Coordinates of C-alpha atoms in Angstrom, one line a residue:
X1 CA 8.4 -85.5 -133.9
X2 CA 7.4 -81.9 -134.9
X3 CA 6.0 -81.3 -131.5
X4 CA 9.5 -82.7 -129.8
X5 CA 10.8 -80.0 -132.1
X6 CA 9.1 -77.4 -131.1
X7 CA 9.9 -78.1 -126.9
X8 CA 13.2 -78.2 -127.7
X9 CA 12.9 -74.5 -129.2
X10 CA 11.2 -73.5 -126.1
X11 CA 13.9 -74.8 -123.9
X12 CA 16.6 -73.0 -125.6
X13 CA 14.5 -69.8 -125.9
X14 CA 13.5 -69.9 -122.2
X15 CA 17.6 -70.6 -121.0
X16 CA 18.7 -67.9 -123.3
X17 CA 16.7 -65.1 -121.7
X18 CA 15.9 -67.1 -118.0
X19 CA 16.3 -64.0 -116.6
X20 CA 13.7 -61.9 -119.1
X21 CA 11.5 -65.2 -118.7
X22 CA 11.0 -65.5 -115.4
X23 CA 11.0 -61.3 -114.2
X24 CA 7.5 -61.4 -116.8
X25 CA 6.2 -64.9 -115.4
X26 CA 6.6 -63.0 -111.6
X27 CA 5.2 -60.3 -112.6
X28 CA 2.1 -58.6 -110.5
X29 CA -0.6 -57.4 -112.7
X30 CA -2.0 -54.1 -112.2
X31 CA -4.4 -54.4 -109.5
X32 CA -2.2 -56.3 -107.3
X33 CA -2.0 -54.7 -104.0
X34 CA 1.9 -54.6 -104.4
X35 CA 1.4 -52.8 -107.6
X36 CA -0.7 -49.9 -106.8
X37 CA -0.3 -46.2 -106.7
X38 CA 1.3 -45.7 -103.4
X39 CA -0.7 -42.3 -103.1
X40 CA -3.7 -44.7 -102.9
X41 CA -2.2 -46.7 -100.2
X42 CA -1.9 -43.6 -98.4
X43 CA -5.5 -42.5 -98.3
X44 CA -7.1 -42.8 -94.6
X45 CA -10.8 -41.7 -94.0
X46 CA -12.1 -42.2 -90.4
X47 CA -15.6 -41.3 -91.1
X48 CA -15.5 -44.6 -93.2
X49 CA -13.2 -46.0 -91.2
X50 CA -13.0 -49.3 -88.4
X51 CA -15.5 -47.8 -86.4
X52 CA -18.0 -47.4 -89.0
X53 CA -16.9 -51.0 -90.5
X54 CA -17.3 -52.2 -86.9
X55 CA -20.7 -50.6 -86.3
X56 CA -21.9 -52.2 -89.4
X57 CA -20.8 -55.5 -88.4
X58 CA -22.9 -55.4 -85.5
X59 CA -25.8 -53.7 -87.0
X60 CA -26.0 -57.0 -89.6
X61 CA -25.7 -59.2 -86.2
X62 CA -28.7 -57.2 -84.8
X63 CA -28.0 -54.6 -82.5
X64 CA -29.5 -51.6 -82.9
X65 CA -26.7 -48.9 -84.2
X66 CA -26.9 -44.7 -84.1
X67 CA -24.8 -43.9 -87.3
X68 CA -23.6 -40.6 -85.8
X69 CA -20.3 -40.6 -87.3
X70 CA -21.4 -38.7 -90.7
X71 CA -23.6 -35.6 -91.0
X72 CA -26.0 -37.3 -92.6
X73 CA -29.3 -35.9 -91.9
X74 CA -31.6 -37.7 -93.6
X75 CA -30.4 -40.9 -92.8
X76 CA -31.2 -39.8 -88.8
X77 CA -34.8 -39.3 -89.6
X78 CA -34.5 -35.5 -91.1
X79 CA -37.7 -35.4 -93.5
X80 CA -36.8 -33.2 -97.1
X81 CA -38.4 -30.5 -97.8
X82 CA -41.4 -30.4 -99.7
X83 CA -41.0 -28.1 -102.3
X84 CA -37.7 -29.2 -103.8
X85 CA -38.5 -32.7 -103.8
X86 CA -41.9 -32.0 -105.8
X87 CA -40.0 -29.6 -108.6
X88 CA -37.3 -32.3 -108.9
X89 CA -40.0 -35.0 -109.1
X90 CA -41.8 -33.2 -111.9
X91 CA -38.5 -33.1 -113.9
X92 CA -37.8 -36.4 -113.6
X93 CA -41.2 -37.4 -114.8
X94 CA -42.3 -34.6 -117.0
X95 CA -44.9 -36.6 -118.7
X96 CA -46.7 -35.4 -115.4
X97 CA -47.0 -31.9 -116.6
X98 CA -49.1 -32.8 -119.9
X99 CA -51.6 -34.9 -117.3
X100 CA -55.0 -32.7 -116.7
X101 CA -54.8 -33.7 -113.2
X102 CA -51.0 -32.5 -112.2
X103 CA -52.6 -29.3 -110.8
X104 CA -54.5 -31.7 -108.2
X105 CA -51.2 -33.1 -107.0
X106 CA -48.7 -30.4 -106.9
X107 CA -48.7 -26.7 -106.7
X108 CA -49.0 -24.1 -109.2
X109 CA -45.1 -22.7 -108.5
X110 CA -43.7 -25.9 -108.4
X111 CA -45.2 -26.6 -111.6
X112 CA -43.4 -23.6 -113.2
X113 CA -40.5 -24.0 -112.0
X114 CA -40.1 -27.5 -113.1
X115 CA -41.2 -26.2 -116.6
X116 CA -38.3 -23.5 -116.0
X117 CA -35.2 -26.2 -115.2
X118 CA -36.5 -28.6 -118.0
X119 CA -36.4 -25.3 -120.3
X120 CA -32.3 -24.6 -119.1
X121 CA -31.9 -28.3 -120.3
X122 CA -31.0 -29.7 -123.9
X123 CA -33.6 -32.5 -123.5
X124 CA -34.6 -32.8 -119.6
X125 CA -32.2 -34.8 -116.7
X126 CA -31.3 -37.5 -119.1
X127 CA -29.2 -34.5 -120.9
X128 CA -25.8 -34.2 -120.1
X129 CA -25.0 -30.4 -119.6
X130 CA -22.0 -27.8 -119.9
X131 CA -19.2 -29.5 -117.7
X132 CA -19.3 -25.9 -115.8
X133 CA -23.2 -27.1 -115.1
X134 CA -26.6 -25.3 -116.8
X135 CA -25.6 -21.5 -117.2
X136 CA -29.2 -20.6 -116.2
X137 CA -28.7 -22.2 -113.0
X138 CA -24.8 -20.6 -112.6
X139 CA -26.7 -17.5 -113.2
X140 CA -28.7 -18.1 -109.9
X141 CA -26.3 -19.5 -108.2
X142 CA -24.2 -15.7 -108.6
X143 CA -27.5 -14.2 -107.9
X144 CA -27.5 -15.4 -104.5
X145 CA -23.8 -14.8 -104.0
X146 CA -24.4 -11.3 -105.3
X147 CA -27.6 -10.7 -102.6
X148 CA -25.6 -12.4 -100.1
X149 CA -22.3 -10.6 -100.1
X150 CA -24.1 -7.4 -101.8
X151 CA -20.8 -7.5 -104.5
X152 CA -21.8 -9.4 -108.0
X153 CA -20.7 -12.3 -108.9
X154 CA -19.9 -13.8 -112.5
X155 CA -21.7 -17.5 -113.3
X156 CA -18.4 -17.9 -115.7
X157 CA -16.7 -17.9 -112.3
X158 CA -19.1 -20.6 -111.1
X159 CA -18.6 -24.5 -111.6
X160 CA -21.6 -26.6 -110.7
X161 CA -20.2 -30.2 -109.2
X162 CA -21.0 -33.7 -107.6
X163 CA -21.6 -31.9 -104.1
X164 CA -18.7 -29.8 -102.5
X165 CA -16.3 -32.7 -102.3
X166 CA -15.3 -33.1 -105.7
X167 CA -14.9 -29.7 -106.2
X168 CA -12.1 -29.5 -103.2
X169 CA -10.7 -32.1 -104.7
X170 CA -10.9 -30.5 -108.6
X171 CA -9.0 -27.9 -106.9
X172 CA -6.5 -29.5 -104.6
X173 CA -5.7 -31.3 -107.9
X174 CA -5.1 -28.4 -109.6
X175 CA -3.1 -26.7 -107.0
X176 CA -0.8 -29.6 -105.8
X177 CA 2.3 -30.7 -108.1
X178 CA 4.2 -33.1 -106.0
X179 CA 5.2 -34.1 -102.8
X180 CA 6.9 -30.5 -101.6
X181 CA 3.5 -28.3 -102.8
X182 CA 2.0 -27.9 -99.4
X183 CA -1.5 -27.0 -98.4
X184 CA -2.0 -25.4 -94.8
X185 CA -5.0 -27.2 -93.1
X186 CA -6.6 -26.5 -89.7
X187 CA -6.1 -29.4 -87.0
X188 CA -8.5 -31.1 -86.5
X189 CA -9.7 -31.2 -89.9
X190 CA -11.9 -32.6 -92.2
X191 CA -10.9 -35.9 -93.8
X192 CA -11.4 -35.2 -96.9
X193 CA -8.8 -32.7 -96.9
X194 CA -5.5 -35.4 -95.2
X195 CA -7.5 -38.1 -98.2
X196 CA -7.2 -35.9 -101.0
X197 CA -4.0 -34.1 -100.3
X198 CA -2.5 -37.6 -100.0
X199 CA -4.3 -38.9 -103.4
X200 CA -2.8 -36.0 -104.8
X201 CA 1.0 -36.5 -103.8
X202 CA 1.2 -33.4 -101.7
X203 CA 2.0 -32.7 -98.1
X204 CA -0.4 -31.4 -95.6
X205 CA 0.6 -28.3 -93.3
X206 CA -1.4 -28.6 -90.2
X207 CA -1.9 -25.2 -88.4
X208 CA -3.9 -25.7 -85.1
X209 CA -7.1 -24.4 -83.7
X210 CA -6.9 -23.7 -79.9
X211 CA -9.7 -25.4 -77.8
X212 CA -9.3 -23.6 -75.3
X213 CA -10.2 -20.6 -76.9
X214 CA -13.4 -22.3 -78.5
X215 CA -11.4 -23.1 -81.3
X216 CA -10.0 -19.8 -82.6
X217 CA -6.9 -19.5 -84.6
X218 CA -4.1 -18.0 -84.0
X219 CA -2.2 -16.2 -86.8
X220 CA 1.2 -16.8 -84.8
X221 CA 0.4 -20.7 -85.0
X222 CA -0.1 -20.1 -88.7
X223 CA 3.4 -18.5 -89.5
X224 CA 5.0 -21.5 -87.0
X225 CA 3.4 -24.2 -89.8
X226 CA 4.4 -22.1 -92.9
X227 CA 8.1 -21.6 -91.3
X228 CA 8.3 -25.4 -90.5
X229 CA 7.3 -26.4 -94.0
X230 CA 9.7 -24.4 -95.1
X231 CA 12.4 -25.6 -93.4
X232 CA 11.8 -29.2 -95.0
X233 CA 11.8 -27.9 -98.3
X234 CA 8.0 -27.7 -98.8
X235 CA 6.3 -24.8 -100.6
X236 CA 2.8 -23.3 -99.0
X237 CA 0.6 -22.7 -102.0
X238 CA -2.6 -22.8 -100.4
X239 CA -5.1 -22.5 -97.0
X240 CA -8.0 -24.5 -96.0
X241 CA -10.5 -23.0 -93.6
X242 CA -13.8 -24.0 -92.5
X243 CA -16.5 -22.0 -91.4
X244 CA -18.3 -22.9 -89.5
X245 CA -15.6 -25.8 -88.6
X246 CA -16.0 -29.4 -89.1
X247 CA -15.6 -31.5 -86.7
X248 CA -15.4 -28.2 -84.3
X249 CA -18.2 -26.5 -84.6
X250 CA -17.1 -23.0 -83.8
X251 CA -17.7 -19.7 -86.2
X252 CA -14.7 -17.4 -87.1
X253 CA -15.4 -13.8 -86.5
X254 CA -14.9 -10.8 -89.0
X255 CA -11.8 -10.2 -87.1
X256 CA -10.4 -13.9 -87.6
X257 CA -11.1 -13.6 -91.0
X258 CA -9.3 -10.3 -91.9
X259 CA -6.5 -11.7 -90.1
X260 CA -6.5 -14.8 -92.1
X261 CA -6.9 -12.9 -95.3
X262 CA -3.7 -10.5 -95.0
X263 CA -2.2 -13.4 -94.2
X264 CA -3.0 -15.2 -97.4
X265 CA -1.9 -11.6 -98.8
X266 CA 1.5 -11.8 -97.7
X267 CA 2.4 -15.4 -98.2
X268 CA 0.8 -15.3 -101.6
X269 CA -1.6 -18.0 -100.7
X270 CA -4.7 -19.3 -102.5
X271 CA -7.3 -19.4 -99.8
X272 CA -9.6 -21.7 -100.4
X273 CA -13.0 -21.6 -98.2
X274 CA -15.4 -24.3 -97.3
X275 CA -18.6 -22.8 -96.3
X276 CA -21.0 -26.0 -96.6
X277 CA -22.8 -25.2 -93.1
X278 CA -23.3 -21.4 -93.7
X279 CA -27.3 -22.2 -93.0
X280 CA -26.2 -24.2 -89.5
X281 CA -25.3 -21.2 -87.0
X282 CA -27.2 -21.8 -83.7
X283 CA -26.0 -18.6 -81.8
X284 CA -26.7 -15.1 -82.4
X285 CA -23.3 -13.7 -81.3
X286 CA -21.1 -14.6 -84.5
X287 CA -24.0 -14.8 -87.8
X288 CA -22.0 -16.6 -91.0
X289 CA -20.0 -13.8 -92.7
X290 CA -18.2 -15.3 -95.9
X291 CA -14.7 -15.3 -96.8
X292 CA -15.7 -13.3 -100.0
X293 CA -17.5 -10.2 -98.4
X294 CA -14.9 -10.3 -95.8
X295 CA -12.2 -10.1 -98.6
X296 CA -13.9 -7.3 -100.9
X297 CA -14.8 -5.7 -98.0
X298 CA -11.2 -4.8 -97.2
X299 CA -10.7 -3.0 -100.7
X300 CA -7.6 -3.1 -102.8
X301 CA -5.0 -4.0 -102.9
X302 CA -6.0 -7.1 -100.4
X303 CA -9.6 -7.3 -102.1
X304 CA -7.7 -7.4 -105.7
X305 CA -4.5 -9.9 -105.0
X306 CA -6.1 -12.2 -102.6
X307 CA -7.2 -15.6 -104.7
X308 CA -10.3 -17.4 -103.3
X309 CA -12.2 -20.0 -104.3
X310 CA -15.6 -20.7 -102.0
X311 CA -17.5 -24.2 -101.5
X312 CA -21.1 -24.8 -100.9
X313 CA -23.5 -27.5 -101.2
X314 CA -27.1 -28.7 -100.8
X315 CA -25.8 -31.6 -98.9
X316 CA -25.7 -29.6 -95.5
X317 CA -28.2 -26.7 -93.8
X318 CA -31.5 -27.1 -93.5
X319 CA -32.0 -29.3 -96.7
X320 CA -29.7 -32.0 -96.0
X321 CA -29.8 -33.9 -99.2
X322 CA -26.7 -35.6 -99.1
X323 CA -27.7 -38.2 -101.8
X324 CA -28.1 -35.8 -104.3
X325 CA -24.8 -34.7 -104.7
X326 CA -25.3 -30.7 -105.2
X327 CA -22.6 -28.5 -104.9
X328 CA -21.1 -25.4 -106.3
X329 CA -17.4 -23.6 -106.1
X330 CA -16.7 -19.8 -107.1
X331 CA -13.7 -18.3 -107.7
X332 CA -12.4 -14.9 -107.4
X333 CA -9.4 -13.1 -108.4
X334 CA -7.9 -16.6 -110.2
X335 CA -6.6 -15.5 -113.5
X336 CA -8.7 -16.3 -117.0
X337 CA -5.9 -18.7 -118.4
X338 CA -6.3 -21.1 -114.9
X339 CA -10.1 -20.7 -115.4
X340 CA -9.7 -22.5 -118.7
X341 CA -7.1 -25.2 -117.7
X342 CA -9.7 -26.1 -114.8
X343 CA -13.1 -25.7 -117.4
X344 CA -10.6 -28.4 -119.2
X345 CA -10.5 -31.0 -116.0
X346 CA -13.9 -30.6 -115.4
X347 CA -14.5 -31.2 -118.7
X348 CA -12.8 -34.6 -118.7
X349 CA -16.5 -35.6 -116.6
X350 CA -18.0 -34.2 -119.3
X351 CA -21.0 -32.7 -116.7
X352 CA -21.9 -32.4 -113.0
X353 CA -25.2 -34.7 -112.0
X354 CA -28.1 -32.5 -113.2
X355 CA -30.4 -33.2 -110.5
X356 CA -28.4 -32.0 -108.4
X357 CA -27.7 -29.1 -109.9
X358 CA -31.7 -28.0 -110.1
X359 CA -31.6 -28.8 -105.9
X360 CA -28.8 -26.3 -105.7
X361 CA -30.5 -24.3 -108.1
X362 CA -33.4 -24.5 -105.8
X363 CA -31.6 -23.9 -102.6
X364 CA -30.2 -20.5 -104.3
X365 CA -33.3 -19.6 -105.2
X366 CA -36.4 -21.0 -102.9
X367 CA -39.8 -20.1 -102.8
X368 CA -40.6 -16.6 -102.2
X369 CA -42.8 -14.7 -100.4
X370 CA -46.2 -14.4 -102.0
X371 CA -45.6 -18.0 -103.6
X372 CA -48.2 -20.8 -102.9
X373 CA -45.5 -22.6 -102.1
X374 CA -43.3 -19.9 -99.6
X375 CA -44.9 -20.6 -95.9
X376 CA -44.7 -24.0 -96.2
X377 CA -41.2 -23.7 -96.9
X378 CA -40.9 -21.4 -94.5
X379 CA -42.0 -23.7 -91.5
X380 CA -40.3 -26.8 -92.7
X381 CA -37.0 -24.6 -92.8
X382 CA -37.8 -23.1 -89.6
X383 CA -38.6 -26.2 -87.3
X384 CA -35.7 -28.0 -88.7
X385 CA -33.2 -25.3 -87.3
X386 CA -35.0 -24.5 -84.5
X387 CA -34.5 -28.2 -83.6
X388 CA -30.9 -28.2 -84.5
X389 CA -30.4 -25.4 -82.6
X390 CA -32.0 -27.0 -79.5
X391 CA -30.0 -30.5 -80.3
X392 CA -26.4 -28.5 -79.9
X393 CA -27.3 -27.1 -76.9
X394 CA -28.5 -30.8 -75.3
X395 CA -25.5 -32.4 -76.7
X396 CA -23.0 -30.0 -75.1
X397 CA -24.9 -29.8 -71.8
X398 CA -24.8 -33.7 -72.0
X399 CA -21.3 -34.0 -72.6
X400 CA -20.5 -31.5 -70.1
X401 CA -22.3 -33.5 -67.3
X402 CA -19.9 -36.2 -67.9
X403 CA -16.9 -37.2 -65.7
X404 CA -13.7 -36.4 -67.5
X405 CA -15.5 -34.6 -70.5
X406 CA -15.3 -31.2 -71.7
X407 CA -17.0 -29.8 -74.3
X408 CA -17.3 -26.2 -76.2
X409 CA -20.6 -25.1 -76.9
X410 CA -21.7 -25.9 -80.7
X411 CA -21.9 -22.6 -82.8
X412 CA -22.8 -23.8 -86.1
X413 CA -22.3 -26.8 -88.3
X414 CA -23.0 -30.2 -86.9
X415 CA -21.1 -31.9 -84.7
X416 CA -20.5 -31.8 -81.0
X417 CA -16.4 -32.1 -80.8
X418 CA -15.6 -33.1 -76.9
X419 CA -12.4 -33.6 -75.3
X420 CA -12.3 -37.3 -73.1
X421 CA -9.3 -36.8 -70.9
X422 CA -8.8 -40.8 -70.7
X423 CA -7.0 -42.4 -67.7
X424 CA -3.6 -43.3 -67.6
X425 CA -4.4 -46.9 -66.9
X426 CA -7.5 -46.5 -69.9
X427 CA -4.4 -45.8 -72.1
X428 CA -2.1 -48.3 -71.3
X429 CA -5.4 -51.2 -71.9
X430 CA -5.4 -49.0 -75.7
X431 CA -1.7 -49.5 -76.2
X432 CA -2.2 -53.4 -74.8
X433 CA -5.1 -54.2 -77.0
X434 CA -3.4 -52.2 -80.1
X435 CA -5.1 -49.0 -80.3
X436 CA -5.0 -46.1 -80.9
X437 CA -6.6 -44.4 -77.0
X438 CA -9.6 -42.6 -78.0
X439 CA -10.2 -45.1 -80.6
X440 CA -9.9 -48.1 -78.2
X441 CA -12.8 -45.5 -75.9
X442 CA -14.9 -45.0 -79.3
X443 CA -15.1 -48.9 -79.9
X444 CA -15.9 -49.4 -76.6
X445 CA -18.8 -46.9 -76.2
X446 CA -20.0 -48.7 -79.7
X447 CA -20.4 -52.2 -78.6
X448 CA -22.0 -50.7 -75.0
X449 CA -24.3 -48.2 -76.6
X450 CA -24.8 -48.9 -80.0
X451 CA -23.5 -44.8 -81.0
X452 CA -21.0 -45.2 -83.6
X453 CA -18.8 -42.0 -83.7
X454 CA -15.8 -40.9 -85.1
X455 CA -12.5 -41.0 -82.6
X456 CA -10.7 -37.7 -82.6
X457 CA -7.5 -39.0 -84.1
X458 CA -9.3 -39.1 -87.7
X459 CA -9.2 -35.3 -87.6
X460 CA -6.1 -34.7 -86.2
X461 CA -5.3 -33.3 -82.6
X462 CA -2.8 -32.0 -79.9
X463 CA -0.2 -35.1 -78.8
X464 CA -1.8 -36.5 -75.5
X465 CA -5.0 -35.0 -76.3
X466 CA -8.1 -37.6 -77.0
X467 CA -11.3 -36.2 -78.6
X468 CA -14.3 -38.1 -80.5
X469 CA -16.9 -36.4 -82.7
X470 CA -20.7 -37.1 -83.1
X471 CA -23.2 -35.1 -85.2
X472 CA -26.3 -33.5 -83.3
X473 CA -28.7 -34.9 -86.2
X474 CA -30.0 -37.6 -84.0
X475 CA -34.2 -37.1 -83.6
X476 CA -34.6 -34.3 -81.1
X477 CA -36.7 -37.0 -79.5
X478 CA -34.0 -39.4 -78.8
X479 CA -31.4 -37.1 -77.9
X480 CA -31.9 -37.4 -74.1
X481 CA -32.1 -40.9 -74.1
X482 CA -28.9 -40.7 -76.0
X483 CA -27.4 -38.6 -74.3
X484 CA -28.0 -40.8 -70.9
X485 CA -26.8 -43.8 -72.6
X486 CA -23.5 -42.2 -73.1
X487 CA -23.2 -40.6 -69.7
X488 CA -23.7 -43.8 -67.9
X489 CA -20.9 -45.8 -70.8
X490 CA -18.5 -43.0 -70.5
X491 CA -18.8 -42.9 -66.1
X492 CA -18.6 -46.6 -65.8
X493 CA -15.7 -46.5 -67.8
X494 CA -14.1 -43.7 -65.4
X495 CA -14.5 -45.7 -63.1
X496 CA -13.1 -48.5 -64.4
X497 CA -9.8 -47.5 -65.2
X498 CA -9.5 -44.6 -62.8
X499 CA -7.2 -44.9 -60.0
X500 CA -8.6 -41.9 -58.2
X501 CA -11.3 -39.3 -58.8
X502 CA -10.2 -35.5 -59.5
X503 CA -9.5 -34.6 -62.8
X504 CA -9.5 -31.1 -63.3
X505 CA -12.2 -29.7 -65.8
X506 CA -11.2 -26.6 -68.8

């Protein structure tokens, strides 16, 4: 029969090219785990990582979980401001300018300055805009820089973006070109940094911050890393620094930063400056100075040579509007023809979110004085730092009073970074049960407490040396009570795998 016919084809086909045949019926398809970009594979994130999967497991069973492993304020019970929230509202719903009534609701400034980001627009939020963001909102952006650095600053300089985040990683893209580019990052880091450097096919440089000297760096550590990577091939294109330091806390000085800046200056080093908890300083002693003022400061030919690029965002200070996804990068010193190449990335988007670009634009430019609006503004900003500030000092006082815990004071940003000196034996149950140390002490102070942290290992740290990080954005309330809970976890389990008491404190 035809049919018969046919099969018989198929047969002879199918032996002829067996080999052909079966490699493309044995093929994965594209999403197959096997079959993924290995860079992918690579990516770890401990902020999203098992303890946080863990902690959600058990908040889903019931048990009442303190989700203090991100800096999310607004998700511990900070409130948002009221004035940003009311201009945003407005442009969302601008139908509730034409209404007679509007003036009953909201107030007269907010009003105008929801008519002034819906005129920057080409037809309101629903509008994409330039993929650099709304020029008029660049423009303020440089006008803050400008008033806070007192040297101008150029909105074609400035890229609006998805929160701080993507524009590290628009420029870690940009920078890396393979596996030998390197990019020098302090340890303990940031995830984000170790994700995207690994997404990106490079090779992280740690250079480490000393704990014992409240986290400073040391430039000699910093030519150790360069001269390693070297000697394995890899090329140094760019640092990392943040300030104030996530997960550390601490605040480089105007002497740490001139150091760091020569020393971008003679390895020929992009420097590239995250500066999303400039508003979070809860000491007097060292105030936020940026990278930028530092670097013009200095004068030519350092102030000239040196490229920088600076991140901010409104996810972070005292507006904490993580959801929003607001953020900014500027760059100085980068030559014109790199500008374009990364205007042609960003254009690939097409445009940053636009609500969050009017919160940044509102951040850079807030109520002021004489404004309806301004005390208000004032007092909310005000009680919300003042209550950060008095969090990081009962955190590290907390963590102080605990047996084998030590803890350096909290200068700004916010997270509390303390250093568990774990047991031997403590160690040895990790190892047993397949864990890492600290994280096999961060899963058990979850399903005893209910706080969900982050084990120091996410970040990076010394060999032998265990650390976990929390945030201090817990209610100011609940802090005590907190702060008890983990004290009486943390000295039970001393004393469970303690073989004598003793341990000798920084």
């Amino acid at each position: 029969s035809r049919l018969g016919s046919y099969l018989r084809v198929l047969v002879v086909c199918f032996s002829a090219n067996s080999g052909k045949e079966n490699n493309y019926l044995i093929m994965s398809k594209g999403l197959d785990h096997d079959t993924l970009n290995e860079n992918v594979k690579k990516v770890q994130y401990a902020v999203r990582g098992e303890l946080y999967l863990r902690a959600s497991e058990l908040q889903k069973e019931g048990k009442k979980i303190i989700f203090t492993n991100v800096g999310n304020p607004h998700a511990l019970g900070q409130k948002p401001l009221s004035f940003p929230r009311q201009v945003v509202a407005l442009c969302q719903a601008p139908f509730l300018l034409d209404d007679p009534n509007v003036g009953l609701v909201f107030p007269a400034d907010a009003i105008a300055r929801a008519k002034h980001y819906l005129s920057l627009t080409s037809g309101g939020l629903g509008a994409y805009s330039d993929s650099r963001g709304l020029p008029g909102i660049r423009k303020e952006v440089a006008d803050f820089i400008e008033k806070r650095d007192g040297y101008p600053s150029d909105p074609e300089l400035i890229f609006l973006t998805d929160g701080a985040s993507k524009g590290v990683m628009q420029m870690l893209n940009t920078i890396i070109r393979g596996e030998k580019d390197g990019i020098l990052v302090p340890v303990p880091q940031y995830p984000l940094y170790s994700a995207a450097i690994s997404l990106y096919g490079g090779s992280l440089v740690p250079y480490y911050l000393e704990e014992s000297a409240n986290w400073g760096l040391d430039v000699n550590n910093l030519r150790q890393s360069v001269a390693q990577a070297r000697s394995r091939g890899i090329t140094v294109r760019a640092m990392v620094i943040i300030n104030p330091g996530n997960p550390t806390g601490q605040c480089l000085s105007i002497d740490n930063l001139q150091e760091l800046l020569r020393f971008c200056f003679r390895e020929k080093l992009v420097l590239l400056a995250d500066e999303v908890y400039q508003q979070n300083i809860y000491q007097d002693q060292r105030p936020f100075i940026s990278a930028r003022k530092v670097l013009l400061d200095m004068g030519t030919p350092i102030s000239k040579d040196v490229q920088l690029v600076s991140f901010h965002t409104v996810s972070k200070g005292y507006w904490g509007e993580c959801g929003q996804r607001g953020g900014y990068f500027e760059m100085t010193n980068i030559p014109a023809e790199s500008v374009d190449e990364i205007y042609k990335v960003a254009s690939i988007s097409l445009s940053p979110n636009v609500p969050g670009q009017i919160f940044l634009g509102l951040m850079v430019n807030p109520p002021k004085p004489g404004d309806i609006s301004y005390l208000k503004f004032v007092q909310e900003s005000k009680t919300i730092l003042e209550s950060l500030r008095k969090r990081a000092h009962i955190m590290t006082n907390g963590f102080n009073s605990c047996r084998n815990v030590v803890c350096n004071f909290t200068e700004g940003a916010m997270y509390s970074f303390p250093q568990i000196r774990l047991p031997p034996k403590a160690i040895e149950a990790a190892k047993m049960a397949g864990k890492v140390p600290d994280v096999y002490y961060c899963l058990k102070l979850l399903e005893a407490t209910g706080i969900s942290t982050v084990p120091g290992s996410g970040f990076g740290q010394k060999e032998g040396v265990f650390h976990l990080r929390t945030t201090i954005l817990p209610a100011e309330e609940d802090m005590p009570a907190i702060m008890d809970s983990f004290k009486k976890f943390n000295d039970a389990f001393m004393e469970q795998y303690e073989d004598h008491r003793g341990y000798s404190r920084m």
